[in-house]
Short mmCIF file of C-alpha atoms in Angstrom, two decimals:
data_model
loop_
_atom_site.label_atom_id
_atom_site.label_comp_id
_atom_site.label_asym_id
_atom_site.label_seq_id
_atom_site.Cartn_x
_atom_site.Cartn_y
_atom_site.Cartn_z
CA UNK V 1 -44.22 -63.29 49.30
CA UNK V 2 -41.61 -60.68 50.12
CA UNK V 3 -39.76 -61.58 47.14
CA UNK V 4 -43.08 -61.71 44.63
CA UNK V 5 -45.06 -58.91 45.79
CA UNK V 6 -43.80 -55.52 43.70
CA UNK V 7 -42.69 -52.53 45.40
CA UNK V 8 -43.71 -50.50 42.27
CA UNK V 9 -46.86 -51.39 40.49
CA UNK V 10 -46.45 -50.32 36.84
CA UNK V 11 -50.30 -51.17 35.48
CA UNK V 12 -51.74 -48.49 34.14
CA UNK V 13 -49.23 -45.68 34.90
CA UNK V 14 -47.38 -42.99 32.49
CA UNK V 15 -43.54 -43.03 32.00
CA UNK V 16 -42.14 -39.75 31.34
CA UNK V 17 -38.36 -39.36 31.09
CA UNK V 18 -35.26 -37.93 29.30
CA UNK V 19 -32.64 -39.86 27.20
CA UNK V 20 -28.80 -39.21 26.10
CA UNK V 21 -26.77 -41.55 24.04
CA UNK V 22 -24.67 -42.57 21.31
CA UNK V 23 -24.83 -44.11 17.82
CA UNK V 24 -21.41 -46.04 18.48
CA UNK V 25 -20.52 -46.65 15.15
CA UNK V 26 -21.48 -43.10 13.63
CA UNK V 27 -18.05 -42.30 10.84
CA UNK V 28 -18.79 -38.69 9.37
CA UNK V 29 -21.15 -37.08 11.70
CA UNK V 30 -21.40 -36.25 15.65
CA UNK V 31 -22.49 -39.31 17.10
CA UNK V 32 -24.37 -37.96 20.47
CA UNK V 33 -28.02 -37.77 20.12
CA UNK V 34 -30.65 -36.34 23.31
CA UNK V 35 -34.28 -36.51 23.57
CA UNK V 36 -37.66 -37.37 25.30
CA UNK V 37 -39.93 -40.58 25.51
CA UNK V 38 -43.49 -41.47 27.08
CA UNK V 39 -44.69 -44.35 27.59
CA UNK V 40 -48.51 -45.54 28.97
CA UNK V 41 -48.30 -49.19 30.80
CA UNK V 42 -50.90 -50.95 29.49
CA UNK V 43 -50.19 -53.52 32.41
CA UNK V 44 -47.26 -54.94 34.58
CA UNK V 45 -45.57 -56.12 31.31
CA UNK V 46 -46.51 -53.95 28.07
CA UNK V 47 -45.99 -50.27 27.31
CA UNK V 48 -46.79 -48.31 24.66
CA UNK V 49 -45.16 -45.26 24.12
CA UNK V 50 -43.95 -42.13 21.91
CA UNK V 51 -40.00 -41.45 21.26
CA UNK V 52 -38.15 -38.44 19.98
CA UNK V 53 -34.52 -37.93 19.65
CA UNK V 54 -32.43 -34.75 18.01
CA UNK V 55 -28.90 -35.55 16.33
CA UNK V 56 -26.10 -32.76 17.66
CA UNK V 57 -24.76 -30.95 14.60
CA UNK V 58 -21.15 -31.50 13.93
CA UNK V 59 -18.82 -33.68 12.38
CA UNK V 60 -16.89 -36.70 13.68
CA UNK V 61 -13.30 -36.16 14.28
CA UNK V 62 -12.75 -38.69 11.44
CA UNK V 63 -14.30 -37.02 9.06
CA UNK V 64 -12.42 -33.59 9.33
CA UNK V 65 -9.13 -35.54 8.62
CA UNK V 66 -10.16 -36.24 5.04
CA UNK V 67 -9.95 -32.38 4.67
CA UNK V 68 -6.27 -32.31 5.04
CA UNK V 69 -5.77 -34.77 2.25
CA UNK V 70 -5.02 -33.78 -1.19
CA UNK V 71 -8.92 -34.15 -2.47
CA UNK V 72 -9.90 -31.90 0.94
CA UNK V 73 -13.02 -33.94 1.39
CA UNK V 74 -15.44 -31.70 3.13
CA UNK V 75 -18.46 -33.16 5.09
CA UNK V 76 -19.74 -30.02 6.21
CA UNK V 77 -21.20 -30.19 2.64
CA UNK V 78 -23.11 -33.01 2.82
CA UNK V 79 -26.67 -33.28 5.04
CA UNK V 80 -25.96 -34.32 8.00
CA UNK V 81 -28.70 -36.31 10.26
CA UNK V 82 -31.56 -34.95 11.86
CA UNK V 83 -34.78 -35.41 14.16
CA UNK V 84 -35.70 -39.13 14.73
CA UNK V 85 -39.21 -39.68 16.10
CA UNK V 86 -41.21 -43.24 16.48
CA UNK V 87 -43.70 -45.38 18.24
CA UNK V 88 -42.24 -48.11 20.63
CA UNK V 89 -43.46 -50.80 22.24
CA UNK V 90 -41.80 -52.07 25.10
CA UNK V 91 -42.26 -55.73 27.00
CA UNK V 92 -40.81 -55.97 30.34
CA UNK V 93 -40.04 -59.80 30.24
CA UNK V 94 -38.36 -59.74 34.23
CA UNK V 95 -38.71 -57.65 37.34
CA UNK V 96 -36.68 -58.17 40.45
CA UNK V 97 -35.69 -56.25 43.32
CA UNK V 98 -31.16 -55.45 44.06
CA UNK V 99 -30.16 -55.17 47.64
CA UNK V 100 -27.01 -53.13 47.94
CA UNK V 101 -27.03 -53.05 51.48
CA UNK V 102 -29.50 -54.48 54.45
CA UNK V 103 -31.55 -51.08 54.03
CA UNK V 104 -32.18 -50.80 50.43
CA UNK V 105 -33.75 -52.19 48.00
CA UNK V 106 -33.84 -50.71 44.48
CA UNK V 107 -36.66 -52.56 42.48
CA UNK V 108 -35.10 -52.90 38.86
CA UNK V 109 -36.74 -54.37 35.41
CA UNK V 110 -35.03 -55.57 31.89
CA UNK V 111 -37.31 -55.16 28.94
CA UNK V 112 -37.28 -55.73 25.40
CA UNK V 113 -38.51 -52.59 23.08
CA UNK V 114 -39.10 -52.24 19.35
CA UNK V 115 -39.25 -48.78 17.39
CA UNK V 116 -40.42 -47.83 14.44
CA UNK V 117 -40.85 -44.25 12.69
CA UNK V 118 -38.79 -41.57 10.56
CA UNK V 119 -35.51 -39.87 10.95
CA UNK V 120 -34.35 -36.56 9.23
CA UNK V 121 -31.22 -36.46 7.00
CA UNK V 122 -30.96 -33.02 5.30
CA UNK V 123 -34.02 -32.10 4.01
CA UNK V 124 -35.42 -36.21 3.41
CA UNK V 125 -37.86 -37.70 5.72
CA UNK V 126 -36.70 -41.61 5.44
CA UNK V 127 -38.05 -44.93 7.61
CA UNK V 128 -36.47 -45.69 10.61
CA UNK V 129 -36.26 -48.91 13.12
CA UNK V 130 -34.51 -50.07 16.03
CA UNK V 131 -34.79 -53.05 18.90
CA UNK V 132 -33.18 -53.33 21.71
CA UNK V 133 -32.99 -53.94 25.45
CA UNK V 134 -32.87 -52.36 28.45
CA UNK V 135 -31.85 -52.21 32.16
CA UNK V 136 -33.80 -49.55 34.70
CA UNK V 137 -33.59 -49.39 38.07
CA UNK V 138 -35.84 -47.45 40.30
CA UNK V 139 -34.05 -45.55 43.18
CA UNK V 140 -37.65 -44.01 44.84
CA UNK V 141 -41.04 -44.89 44.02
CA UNK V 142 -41.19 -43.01 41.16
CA UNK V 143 -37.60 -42.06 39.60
CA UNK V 144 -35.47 -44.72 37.27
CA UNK V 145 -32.50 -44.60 35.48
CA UNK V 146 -31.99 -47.03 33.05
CA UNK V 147 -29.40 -47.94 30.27
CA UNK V 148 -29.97 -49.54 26.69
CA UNK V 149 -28.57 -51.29 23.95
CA UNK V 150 -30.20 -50.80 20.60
CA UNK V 151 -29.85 -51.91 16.59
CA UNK V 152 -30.91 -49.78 14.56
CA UNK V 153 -32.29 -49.93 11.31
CA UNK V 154 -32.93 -47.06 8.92
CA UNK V 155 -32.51 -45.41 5.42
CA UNK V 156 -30.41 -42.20 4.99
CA UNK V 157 -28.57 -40.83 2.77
CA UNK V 158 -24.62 -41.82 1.52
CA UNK V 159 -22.42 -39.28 2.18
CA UNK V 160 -19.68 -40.28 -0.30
CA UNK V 161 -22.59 -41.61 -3.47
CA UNK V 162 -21.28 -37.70 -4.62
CA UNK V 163 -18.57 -35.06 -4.89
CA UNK V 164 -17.92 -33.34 -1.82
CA UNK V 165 -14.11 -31.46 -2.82
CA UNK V 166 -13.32 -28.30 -1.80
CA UNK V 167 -13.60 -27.09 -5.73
CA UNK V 168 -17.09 -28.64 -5.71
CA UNK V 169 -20.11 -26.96 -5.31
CA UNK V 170 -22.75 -28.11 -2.48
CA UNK V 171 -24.61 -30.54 -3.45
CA UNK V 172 -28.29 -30.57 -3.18
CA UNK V 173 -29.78 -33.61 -0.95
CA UNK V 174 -31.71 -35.04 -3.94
CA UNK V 175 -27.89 -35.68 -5.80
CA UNK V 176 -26.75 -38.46 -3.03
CA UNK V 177 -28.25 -42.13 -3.22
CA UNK V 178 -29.99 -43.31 -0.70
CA UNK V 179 -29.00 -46.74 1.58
CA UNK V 180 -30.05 -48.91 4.19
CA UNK V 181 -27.85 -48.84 7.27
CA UNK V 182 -27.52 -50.89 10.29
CA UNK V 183 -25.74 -49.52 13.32
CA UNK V 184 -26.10 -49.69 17.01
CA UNK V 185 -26.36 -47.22 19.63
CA UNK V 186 -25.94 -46.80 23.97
CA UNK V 187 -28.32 -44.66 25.52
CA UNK V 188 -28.95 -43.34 29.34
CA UNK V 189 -32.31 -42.49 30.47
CA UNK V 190 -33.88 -40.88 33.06
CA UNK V 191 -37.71 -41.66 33.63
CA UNK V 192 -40.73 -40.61 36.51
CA UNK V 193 -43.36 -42.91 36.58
CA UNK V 194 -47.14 -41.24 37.60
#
């Protein structure tokens, strides 16, 4: 019964918490990404919850090498991505407890979460999806950290469907095509459960 019983109840209890991360395959634009999430545990196994995440501004190291080439390619031209915000749901499939030492016990969960919502790009609002799973562990009753792996789905726009020279103008958002991508992303969170 030691082993069964939970040391943190998670039925009806709100999840409030900070996250950092990375889209890992990001070419043109800052990768790093920070925001907020809130979730409401419906029971011990299903949340449902609220997600928003800002894009940093900036380019990619990549991308400010195709400056120095002959066409000087210029990013800083093009819109670069945005806001991102989305409903998740989130199913905690297993919950177990990690001993470390004889002392302590740090009760930890893995969960499985789907997204779904809009991201910014410029001045377009486009769809946005992701799944992915995660790892928390609780360290008191009522503060986590937890890290996830996610695939993300969304549309936005391509950054090289139009001229982006030196000698060109700017572009307006409307002149690049639009494209489904598929990349993945690594992201830290910090949560307090009520």
């Amino acid at each position: 019964m030691a082993v069964k019983n939970r040391v943190i109840p998670f039925a009806h209890r709100l999840e409030v918490g900070l996250l950092i991360g990375t889209v890992i395959d990001e070419m043109f634009f800052n990768s790093s990404f920070w925001g907020f999430q809130s979730y409401y545990n419906l029971n011990e196994d299903i949340a449902l919850g609220i997600k928003y995440a800002e894009r940093a501004s900036g380019l990619s190291s990549y991308s400010e090498q195709f400056y120095n080439t002959s066409a000087q390619v210029d990013f800083n031209k093009a819109p670069g991505p945005g806001s991102i915000i989305m409903a998740s749901c989130r199913w905690s499939f297993l919950y177990g407890k990690m001993s470390f030492s004889k002392n302590y016990v740090f009760p930890t969960t893995f969960a499985a979460e789907v997204d779904g919502g809009v991201n910014r790009m410029g001045d377009e609002t486009m769809p946005y999806a992701s799944a992915g799973l995660t790892h928390k562990v609780f360290f008191k009753k009522h503060l986590g950290i937890g890290a996830s792996y996610r695939l993300l789905f969304y549309q936005t726009l391509d950054t090289v469907s139009t001229d982006l020279g030196s000698s060109a103008p700017t572009p307006a958002g409307t002149d690049f095509e639009k494209k489904i991508q598929v990349s993945q992303s690594l992201e830290l969170g910090f949560t307090f459960l009520f």
